[in-house]
PDB file of C-alpha atoms and ligand atoms in Angstrom:
ATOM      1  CA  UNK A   1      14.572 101.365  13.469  1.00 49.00           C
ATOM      2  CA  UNK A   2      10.960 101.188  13.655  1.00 48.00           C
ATOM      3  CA  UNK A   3       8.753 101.062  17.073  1.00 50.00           C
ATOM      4  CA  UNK A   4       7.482  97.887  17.613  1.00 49.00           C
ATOM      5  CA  UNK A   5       3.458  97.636  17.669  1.00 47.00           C
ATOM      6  CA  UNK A   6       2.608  93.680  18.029  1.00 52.00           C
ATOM      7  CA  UNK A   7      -0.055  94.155  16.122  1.00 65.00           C
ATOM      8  CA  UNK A   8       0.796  96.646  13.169  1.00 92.00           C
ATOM      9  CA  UNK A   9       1.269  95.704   9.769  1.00 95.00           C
ATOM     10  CA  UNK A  10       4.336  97.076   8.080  1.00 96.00           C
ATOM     11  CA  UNK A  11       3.667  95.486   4.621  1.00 98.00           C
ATOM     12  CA  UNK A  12       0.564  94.119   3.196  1.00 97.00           C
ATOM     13  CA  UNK A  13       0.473  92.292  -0.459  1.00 98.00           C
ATOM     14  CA  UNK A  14      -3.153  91.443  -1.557  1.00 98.00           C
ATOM     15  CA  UNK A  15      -3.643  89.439  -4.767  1.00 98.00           C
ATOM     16  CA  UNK A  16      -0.413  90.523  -6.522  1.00 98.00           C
ATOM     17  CA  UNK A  17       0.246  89.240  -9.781  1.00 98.00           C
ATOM     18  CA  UNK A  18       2.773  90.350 -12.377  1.00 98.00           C
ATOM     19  CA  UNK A  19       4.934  88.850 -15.027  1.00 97.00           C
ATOM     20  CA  UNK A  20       7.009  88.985 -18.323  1.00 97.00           C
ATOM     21  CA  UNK A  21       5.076  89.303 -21.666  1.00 96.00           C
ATOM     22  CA  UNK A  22       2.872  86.279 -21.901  1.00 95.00           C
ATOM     23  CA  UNK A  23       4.881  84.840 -18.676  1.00 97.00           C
ATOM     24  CA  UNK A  24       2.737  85.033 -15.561  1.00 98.00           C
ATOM     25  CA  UNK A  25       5.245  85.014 -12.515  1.00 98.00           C
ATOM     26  CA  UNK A  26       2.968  85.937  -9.584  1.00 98.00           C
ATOM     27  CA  UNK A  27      -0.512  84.433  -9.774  1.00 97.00           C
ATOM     28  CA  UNK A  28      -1.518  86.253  -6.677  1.00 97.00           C
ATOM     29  CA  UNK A  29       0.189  86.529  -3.884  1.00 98.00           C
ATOM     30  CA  UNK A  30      -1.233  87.601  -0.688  1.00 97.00           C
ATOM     31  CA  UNK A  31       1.703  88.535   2.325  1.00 96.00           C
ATOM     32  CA  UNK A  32       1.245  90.094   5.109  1.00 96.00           C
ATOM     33  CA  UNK A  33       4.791  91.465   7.060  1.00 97.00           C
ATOM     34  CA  UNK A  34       4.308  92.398  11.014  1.00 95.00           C
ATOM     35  CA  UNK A  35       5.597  95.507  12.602  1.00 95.00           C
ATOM     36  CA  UNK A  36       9.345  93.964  13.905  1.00 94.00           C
ATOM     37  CA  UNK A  37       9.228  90.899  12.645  1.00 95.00           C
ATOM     38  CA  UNK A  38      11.145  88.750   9.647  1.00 96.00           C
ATOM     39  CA  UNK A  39       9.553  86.816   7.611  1.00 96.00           C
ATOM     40  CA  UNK A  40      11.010  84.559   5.317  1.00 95.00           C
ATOM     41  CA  UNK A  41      10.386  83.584   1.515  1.00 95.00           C
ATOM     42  CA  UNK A  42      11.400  80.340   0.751  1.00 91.00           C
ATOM     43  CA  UNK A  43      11.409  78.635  -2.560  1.00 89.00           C
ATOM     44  CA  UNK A  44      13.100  77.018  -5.452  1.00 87.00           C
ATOM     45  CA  UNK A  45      15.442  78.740  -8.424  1.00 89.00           C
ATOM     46  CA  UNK A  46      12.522  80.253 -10.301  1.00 92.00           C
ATOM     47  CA  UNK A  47       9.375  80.542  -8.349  1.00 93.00           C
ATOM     48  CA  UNK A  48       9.329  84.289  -8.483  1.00 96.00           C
ATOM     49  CA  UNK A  49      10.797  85.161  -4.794  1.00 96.00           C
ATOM     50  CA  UNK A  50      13.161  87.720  -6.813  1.00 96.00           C
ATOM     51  CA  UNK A  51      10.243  88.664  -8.356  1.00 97.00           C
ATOM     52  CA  UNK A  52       8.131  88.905  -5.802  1.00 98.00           C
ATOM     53  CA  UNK A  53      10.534  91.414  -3.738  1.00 97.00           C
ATOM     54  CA  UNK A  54      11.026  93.509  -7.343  1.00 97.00           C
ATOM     55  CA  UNK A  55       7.266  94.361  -7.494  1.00 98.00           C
ATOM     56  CA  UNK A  56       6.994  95.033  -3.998  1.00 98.00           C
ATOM     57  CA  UNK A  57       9.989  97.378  -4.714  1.00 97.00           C
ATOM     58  CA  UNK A  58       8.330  98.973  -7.724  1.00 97.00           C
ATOM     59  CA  UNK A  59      11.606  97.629 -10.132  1.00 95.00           C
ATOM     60  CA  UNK A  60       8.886  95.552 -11.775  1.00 97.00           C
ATOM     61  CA  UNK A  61       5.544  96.690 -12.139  1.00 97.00           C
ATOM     62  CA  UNK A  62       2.204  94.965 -10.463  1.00 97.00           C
ATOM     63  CA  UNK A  63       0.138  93.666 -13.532  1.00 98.00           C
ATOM     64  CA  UNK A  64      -2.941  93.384 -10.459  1.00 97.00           C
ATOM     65  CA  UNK A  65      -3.206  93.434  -6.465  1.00 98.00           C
ATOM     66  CA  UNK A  66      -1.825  95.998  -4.280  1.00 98.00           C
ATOM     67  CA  UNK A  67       1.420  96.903  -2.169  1.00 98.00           C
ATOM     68  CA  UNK A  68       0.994  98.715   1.117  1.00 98.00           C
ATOM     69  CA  UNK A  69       3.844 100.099   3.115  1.00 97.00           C
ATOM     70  CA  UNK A  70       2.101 100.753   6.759  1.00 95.00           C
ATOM     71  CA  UNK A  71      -1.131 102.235   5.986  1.00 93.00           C
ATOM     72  CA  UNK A  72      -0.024 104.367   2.228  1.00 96.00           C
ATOM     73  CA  UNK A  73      -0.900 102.122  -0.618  1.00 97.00           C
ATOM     74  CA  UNK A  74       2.586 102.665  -2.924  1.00 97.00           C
ATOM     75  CA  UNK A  75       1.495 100.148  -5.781  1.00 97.00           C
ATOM     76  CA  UNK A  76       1.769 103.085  -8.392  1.00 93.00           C
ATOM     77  CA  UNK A  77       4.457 104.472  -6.937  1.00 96.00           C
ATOM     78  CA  UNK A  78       8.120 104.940  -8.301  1.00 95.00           C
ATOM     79  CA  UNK A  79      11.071 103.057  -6.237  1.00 93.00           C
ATOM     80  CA  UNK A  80      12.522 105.886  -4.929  1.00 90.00           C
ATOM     81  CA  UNK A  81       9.159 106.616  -3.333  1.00 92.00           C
ATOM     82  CA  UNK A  82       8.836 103.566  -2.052  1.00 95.00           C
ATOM     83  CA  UNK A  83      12.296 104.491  -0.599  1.00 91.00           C
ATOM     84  CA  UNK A  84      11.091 107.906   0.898  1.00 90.00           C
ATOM     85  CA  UNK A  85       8.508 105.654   2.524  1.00 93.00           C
ATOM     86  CA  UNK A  86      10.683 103.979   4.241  1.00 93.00           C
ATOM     87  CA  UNK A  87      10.817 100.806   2.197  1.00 95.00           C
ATOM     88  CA  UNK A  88      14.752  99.159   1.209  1.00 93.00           C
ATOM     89  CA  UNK A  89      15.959  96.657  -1.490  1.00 91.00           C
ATOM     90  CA  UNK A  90      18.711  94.788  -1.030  1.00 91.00           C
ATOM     91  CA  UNK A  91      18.905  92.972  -4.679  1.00 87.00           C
ATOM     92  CA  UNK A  92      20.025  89.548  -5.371  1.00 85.00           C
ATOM     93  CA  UNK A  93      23.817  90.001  -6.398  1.00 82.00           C
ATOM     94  CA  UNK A  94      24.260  92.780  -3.542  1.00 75.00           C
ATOM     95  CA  UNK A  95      25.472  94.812  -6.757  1.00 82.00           C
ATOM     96  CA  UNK A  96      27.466  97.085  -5.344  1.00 89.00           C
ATOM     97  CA  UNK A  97      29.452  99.721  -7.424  1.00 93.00           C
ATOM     98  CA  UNK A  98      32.826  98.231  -7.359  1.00 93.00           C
ATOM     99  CA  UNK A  99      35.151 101.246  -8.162  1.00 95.00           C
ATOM    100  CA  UNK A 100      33.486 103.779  -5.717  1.00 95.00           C
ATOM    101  CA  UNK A 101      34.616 103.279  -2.065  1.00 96.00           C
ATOM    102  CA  UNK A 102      32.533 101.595   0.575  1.00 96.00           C
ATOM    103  CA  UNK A 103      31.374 105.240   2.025  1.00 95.00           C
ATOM    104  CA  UNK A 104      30.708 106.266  -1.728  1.00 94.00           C
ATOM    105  CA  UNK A 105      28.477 103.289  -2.155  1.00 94.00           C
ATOM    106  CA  UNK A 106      26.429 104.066   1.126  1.00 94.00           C
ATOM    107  CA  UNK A 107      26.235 107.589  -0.070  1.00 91.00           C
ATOM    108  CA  UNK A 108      24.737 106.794  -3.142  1.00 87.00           C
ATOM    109  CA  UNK A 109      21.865 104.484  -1.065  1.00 78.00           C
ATOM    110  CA  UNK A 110      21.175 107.418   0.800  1.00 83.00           C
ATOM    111  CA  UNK A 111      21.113 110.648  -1.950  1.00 72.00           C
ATOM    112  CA  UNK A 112      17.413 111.035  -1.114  1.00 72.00           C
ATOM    113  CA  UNK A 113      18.264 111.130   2.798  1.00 75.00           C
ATOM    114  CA  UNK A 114      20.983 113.688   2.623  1.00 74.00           C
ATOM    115  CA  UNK A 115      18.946 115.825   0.831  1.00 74.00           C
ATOM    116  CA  UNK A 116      16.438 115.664   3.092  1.00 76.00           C
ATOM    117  CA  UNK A 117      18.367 116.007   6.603  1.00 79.00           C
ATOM    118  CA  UNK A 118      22.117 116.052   6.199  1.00 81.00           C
ATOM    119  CA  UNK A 119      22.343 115.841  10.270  1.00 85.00           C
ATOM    120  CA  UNK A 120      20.309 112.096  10.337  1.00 87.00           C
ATOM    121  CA  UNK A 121      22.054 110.826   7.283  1.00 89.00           C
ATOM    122  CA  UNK A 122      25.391 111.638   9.093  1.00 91.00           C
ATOM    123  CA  UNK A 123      23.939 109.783  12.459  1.00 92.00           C
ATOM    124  CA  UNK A 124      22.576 106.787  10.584  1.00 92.00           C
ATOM    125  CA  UNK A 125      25.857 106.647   8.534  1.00 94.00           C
ATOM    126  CA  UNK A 126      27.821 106.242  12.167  1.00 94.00           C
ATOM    127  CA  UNK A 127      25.040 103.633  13.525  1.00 91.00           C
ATOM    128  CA  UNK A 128      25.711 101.696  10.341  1.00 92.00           C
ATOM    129  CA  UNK A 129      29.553 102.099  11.060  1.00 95.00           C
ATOM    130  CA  UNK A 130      28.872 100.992  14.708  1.00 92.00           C
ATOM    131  CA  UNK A 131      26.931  98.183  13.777  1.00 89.00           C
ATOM    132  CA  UNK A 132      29.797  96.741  10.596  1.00 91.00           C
ATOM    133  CA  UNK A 133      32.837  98.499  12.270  1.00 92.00           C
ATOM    134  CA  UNK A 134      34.387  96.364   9.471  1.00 92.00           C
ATOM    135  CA  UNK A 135      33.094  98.831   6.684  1.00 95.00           C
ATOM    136  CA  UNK A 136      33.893 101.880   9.341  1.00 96.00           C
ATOM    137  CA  UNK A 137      37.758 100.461   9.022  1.00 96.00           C
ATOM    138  CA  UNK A 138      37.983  99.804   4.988  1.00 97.00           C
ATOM    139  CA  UNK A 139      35.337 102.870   4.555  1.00 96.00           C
ATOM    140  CA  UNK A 140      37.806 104.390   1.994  1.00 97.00           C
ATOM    141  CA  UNK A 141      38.630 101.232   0.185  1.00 97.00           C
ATOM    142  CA  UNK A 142      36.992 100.204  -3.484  1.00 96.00           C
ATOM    143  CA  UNK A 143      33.662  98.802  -2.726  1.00 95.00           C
ATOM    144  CA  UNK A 144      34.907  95.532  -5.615  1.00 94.00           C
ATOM    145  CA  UNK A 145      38.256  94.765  -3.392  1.00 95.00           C
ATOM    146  CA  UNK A 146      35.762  93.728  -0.159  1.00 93.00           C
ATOM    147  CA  UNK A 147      35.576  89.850   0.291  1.00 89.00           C
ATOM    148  CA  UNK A 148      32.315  88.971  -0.793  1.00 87.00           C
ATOM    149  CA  UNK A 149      30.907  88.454   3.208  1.00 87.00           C
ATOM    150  CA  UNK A 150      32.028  92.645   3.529  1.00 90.00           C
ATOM    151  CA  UNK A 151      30.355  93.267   0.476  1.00 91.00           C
ATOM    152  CA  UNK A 152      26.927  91.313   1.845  1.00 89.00           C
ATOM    153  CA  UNK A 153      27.534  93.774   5.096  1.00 90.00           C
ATOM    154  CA  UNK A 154      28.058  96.959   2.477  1.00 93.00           C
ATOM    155  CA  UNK A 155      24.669  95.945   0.716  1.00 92.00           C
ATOM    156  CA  UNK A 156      22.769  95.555   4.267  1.00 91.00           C
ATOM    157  CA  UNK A 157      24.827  98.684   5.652  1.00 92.00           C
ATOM    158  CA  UNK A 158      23.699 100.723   2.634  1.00 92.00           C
ATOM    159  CA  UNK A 159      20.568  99.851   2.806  1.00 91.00           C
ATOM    160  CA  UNK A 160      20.325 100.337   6.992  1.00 91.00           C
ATOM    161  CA  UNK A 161      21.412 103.918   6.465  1.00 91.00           C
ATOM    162  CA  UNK A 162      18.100 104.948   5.489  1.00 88.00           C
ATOM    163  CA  UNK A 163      16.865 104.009   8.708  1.00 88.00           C
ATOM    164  CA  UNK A 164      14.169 102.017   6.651  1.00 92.00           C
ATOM    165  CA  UNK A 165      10.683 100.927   8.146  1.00 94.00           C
ATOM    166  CA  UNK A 166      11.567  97.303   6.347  1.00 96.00           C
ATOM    167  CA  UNK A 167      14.057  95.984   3.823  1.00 96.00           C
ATOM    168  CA  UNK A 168      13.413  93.275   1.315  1.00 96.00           C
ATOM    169  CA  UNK A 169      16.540  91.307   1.179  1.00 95.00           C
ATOM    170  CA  UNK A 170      17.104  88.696  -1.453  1.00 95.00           C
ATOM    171  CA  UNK A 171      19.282  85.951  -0.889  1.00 93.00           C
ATOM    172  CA  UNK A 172      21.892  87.644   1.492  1.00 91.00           C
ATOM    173  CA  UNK A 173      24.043  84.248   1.866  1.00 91.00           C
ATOM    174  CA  UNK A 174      24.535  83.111  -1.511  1.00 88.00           C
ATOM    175  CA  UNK A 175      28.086  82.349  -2.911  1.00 86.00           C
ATOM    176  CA  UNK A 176      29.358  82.943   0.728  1.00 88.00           C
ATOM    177  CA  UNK A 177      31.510  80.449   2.408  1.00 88.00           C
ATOM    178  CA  UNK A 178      30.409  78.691   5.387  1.00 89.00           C
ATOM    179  CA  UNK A 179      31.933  81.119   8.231  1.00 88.00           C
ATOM    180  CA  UNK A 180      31.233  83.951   6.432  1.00 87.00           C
ATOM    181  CA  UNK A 181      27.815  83.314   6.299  1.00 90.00           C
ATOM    182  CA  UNK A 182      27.846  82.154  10.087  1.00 90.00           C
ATOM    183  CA  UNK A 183      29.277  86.075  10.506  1.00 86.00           C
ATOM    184  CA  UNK A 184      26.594  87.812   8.454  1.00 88.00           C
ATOM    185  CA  UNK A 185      23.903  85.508  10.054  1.00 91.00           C
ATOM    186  CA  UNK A 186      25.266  86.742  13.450  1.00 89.00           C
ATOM    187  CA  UNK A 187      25.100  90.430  12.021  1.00 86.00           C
ATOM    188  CA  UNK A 188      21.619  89.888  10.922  1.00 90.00           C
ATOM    189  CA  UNK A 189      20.821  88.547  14.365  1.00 92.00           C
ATOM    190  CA  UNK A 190      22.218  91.883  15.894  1.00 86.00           C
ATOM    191  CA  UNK A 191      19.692  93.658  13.245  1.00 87.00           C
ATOM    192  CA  UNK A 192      16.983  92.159  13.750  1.00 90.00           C
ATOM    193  CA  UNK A 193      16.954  92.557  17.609  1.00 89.00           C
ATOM    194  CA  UNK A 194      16.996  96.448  17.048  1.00 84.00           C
ATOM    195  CA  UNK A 195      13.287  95.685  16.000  1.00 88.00           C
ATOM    196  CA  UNK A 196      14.149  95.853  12.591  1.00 92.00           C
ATOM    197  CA  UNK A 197      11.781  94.420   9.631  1.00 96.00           C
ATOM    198  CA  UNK A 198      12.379  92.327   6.809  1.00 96.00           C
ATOM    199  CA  UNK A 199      11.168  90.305   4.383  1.00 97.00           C
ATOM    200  CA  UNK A 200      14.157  88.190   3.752  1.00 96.00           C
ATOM    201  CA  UNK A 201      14.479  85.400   0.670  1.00 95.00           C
ATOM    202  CA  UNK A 202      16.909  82.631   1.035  1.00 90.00           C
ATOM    203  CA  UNK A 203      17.754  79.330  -0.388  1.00 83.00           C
ATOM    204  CA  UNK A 204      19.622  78.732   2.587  1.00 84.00           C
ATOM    205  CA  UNK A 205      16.926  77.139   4.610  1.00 81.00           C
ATOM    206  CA  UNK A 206      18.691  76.793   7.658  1.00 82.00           C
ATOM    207  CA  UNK A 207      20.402  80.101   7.138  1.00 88.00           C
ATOM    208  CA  UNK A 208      16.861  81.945   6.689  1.00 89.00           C
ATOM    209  CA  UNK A 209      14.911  79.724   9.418  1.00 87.00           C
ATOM    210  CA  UNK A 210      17.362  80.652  12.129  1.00 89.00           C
ATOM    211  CA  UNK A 211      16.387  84.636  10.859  1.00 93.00           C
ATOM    212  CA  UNK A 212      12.719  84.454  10.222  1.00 93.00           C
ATOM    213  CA  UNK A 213       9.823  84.172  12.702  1.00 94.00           C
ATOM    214  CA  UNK A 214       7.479  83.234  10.278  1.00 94.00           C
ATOM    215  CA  UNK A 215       8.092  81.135   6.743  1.00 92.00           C
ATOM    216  CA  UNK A 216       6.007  81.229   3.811  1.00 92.00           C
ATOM    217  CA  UNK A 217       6.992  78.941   0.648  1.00 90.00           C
ATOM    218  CA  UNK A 218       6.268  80.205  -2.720  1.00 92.00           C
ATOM    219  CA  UNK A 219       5.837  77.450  -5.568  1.00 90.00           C
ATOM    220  CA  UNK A 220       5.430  78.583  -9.484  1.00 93.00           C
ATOM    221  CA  UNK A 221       4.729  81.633  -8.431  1.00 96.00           C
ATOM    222  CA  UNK A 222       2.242  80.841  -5.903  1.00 95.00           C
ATOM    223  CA  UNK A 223       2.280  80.789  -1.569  1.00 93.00           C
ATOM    224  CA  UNK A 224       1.786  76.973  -1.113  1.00 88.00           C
ATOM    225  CA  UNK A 225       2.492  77.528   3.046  1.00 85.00           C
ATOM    226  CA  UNK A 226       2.848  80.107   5.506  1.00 88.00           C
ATOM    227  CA  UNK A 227       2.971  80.050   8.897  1.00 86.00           C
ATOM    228  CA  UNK A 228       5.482  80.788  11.754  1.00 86.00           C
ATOM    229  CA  UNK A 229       8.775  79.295  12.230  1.00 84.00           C
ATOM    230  CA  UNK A 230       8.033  77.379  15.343  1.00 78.00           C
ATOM    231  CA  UNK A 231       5.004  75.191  14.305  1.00 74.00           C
ATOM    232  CA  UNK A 232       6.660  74.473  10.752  1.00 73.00           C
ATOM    233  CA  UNK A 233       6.672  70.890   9.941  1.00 66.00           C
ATOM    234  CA  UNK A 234       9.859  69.816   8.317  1.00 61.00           C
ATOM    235  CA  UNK A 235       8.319  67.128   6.540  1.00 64.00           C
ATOM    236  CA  UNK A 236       5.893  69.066   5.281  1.00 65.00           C
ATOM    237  CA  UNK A 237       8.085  71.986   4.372  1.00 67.00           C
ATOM    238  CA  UNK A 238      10.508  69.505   2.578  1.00 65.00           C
ATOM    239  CA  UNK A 239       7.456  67.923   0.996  1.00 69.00           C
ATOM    240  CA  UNK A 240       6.801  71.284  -0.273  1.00 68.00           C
ATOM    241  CA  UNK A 241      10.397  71.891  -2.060  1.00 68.00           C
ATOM    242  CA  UNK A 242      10.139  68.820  -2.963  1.00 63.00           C
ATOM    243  CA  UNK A 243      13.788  68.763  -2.347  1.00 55.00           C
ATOM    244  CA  UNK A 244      13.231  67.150   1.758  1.00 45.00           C
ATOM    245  CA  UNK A 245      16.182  64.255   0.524  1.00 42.00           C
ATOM    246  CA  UNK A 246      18.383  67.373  -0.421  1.00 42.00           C
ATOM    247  CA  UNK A 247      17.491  69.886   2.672  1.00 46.00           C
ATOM    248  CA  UNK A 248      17.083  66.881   5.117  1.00 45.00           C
ATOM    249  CA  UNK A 249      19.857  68.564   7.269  1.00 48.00           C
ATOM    250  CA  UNK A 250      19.412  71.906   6.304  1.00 50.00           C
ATOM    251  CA  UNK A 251      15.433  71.720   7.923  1.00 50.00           C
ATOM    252  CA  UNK A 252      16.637  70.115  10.868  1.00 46.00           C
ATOM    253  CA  UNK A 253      19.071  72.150  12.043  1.00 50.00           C
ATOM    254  CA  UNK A 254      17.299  75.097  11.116  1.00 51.00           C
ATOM    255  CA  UNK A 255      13.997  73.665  13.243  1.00 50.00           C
ATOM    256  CA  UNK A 256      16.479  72.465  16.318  1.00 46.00           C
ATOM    257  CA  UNK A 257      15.805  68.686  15.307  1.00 44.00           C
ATOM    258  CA  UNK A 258      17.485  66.021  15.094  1.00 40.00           C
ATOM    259  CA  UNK A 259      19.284  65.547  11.642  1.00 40.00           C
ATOM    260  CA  UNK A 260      17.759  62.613   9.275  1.00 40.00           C
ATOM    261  CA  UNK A 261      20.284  59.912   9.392  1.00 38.00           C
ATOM    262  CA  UNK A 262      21.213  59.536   5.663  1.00 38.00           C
ATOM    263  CA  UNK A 263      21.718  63.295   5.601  1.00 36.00           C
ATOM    264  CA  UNK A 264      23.816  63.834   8.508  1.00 37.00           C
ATOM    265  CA  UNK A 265      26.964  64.597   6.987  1.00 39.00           C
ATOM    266  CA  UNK A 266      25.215  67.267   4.041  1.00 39.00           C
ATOM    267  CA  UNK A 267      26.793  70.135   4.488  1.00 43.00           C
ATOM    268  CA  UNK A 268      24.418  73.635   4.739  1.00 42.00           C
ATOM    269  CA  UNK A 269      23.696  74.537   1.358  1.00 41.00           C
ATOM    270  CA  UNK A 270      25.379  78.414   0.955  1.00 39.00           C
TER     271      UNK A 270
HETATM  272  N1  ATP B   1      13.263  90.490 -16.507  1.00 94.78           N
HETATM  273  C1  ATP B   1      12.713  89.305 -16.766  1.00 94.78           C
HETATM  274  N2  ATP B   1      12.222  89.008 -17.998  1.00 94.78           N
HETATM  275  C2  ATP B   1      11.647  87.809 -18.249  1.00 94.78           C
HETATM  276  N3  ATP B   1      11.502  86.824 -17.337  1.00 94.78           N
HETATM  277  C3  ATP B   1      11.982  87.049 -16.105  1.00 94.78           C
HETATM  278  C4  ATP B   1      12.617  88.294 -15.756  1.00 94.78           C
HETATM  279  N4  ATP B   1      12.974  88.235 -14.445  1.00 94.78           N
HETATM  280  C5  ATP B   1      12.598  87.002 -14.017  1.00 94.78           C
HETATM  281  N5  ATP B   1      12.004  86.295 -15.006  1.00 94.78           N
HETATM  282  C6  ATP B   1      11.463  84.939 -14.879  1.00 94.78           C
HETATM  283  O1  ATP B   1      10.592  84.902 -13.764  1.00 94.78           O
HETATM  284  C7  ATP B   1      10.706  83.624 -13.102  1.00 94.78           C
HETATM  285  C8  ATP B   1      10.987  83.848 -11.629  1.00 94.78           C
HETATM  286  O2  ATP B   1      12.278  84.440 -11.497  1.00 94.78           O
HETATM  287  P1  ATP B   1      12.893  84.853 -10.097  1.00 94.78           P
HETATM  288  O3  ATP B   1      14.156  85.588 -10.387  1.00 94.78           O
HETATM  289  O4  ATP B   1      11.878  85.551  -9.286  1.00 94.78           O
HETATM  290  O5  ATP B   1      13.214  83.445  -9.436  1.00 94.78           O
HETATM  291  P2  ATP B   1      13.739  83.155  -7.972  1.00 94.78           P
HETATM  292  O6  ATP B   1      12.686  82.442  -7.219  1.00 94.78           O
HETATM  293  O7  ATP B   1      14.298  84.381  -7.386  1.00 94.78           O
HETATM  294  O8  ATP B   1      14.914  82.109  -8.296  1.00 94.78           O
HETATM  295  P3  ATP B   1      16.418  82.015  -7.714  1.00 94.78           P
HETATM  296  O9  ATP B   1      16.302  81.235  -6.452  1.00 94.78           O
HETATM  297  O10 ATP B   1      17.150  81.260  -8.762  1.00 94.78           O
HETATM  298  O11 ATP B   1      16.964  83.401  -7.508  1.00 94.78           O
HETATM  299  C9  ATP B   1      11.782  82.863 -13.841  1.00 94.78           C
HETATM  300  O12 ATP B   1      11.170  81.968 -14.716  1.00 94.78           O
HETATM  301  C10 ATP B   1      12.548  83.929 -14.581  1.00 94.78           C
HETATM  302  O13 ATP B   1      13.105  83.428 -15.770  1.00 94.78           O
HETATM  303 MG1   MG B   2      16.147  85.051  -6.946  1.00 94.78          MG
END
């Protein structure tokens, strides 16, 4: 995991903006991610978060701005470059390869790494077994016979294995029940007190408040907030999403407040 420095930057975004043909997605997008820290995008369906983590991955190019991982500007670079650097994607849809076995599929994340250094890919492959001893004991198993929660842990474990300096991760809770996402939340906890990075998306407010230590909220493509988790207003966050009737609950128990009366028995959004 990466050393923390309170101060350092481990990814900078300055005036990013990409899109689809005549589609703009990103009109500009300034981000800064601190050394050890997780900060959280937060957004509707649609205003570009996916996006957003794609062209800081290099999946989808930058039409303007630039992407810095630590101090090396990777804008031009390739993904798997971006990987070398020490940068890790952990798409929307986990997408892991469903007839290779869970040790195949953390393999695969890590062909650069072996090449490199056989010895660390072997001791990062234990720490990630150490840290989901659940994927250590069905390591053999198809990756597509996992419950979905395992296969969230297979797509953060294959990811973890290249000991990155940060990993984008979009969306880690959807389509999981309830306790499952309590469990990967809990997992994520563990994670992030190593020191690790992330920029983490969610739609699960509550889900990606209790993970992030600073929020920003991204609207049509553009960052309408940011700030960190502790002085966020839910009113003003909810005002944002213009959902606040919908994530009422969501906010507060995600903020440690008290739940808004007509939306006391909504159940977390997952
Ligand atoms: N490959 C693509 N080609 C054309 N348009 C795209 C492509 N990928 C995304 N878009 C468009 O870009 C916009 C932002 O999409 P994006 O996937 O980033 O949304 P999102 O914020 O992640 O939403 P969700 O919460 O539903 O995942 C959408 O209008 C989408 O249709
Ligand atoms: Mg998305």
């Amino acid at each position: 995991m990466t050393t923390m420095t309170s101060t350092a930057t481990a990814l900078e975004v300055t005036g990013l903006r990409a899109g689809f043909g005549e589609q703009t997605v990103l009109h500009g997008i300034d981000l800064a991610v601190p050394d050890g820290e997780v900060t959280g995008i937060f957004g509707l369906n649609g205003a570009g978060k996916s996006v957003l983590l794609k062209v800081i991955a290099g999946v989808v190019p930058a039409w303007d701005g630039r992407v810095v991982l630590g101090d090396v500007d990777v804008t031009g670079l390739a993904p798997e470059r971006r990987v070398g650097l020490g940068m890790a994607h952990v798409p929307q849809g986990r997408q892991v390869f469903p007839s290779l076995s869970v040790e195949q599929n953390i393999r695969v994340g890590a062909y650069t790494l072996r090449r490199r250094d056989k010895s660390r890919y072997a001791a990062n492959l234990d720490r990630v077994y150490a840290t989901f001893p659940r994927l250590a004991e069905r390591r053999s198993q198809p990756a597509g016979t996992l419950s979905g929660g395992e296969q969230a842990m297979l797509a953060v474990g294959r990811a973890l294995v290249n000991d990155p300096k940060i990993v984008l991760i979009d969306e880690p809770s959807a389509g999981l029940a309830p306790a499952i996402v309590e469990q990967l939340l809990e997992v994520l906890l563990d994670v992030r007190r190593l020191g690790l990075t992330m920029l983490l998306v969610e739609q699960n407010i509550r889900f990606g408040l209790r993970l992030s230590d600073s929020a920003c909220l991204l609207q049509k493509g553009r960052i309408v907030y940011s700030g960190t988790t502790a002085e966020l207003d839910q009113d003003r966050l909810a005002g944002y999403l213009g959902v606040g009737r919908l994530l009422g609950s969501d906010l507060a128990a995600g903020l440690g407040k008290q739940p808004a009366k007509k939306a006391r028995n909504a159940r977390p959004r997952s």
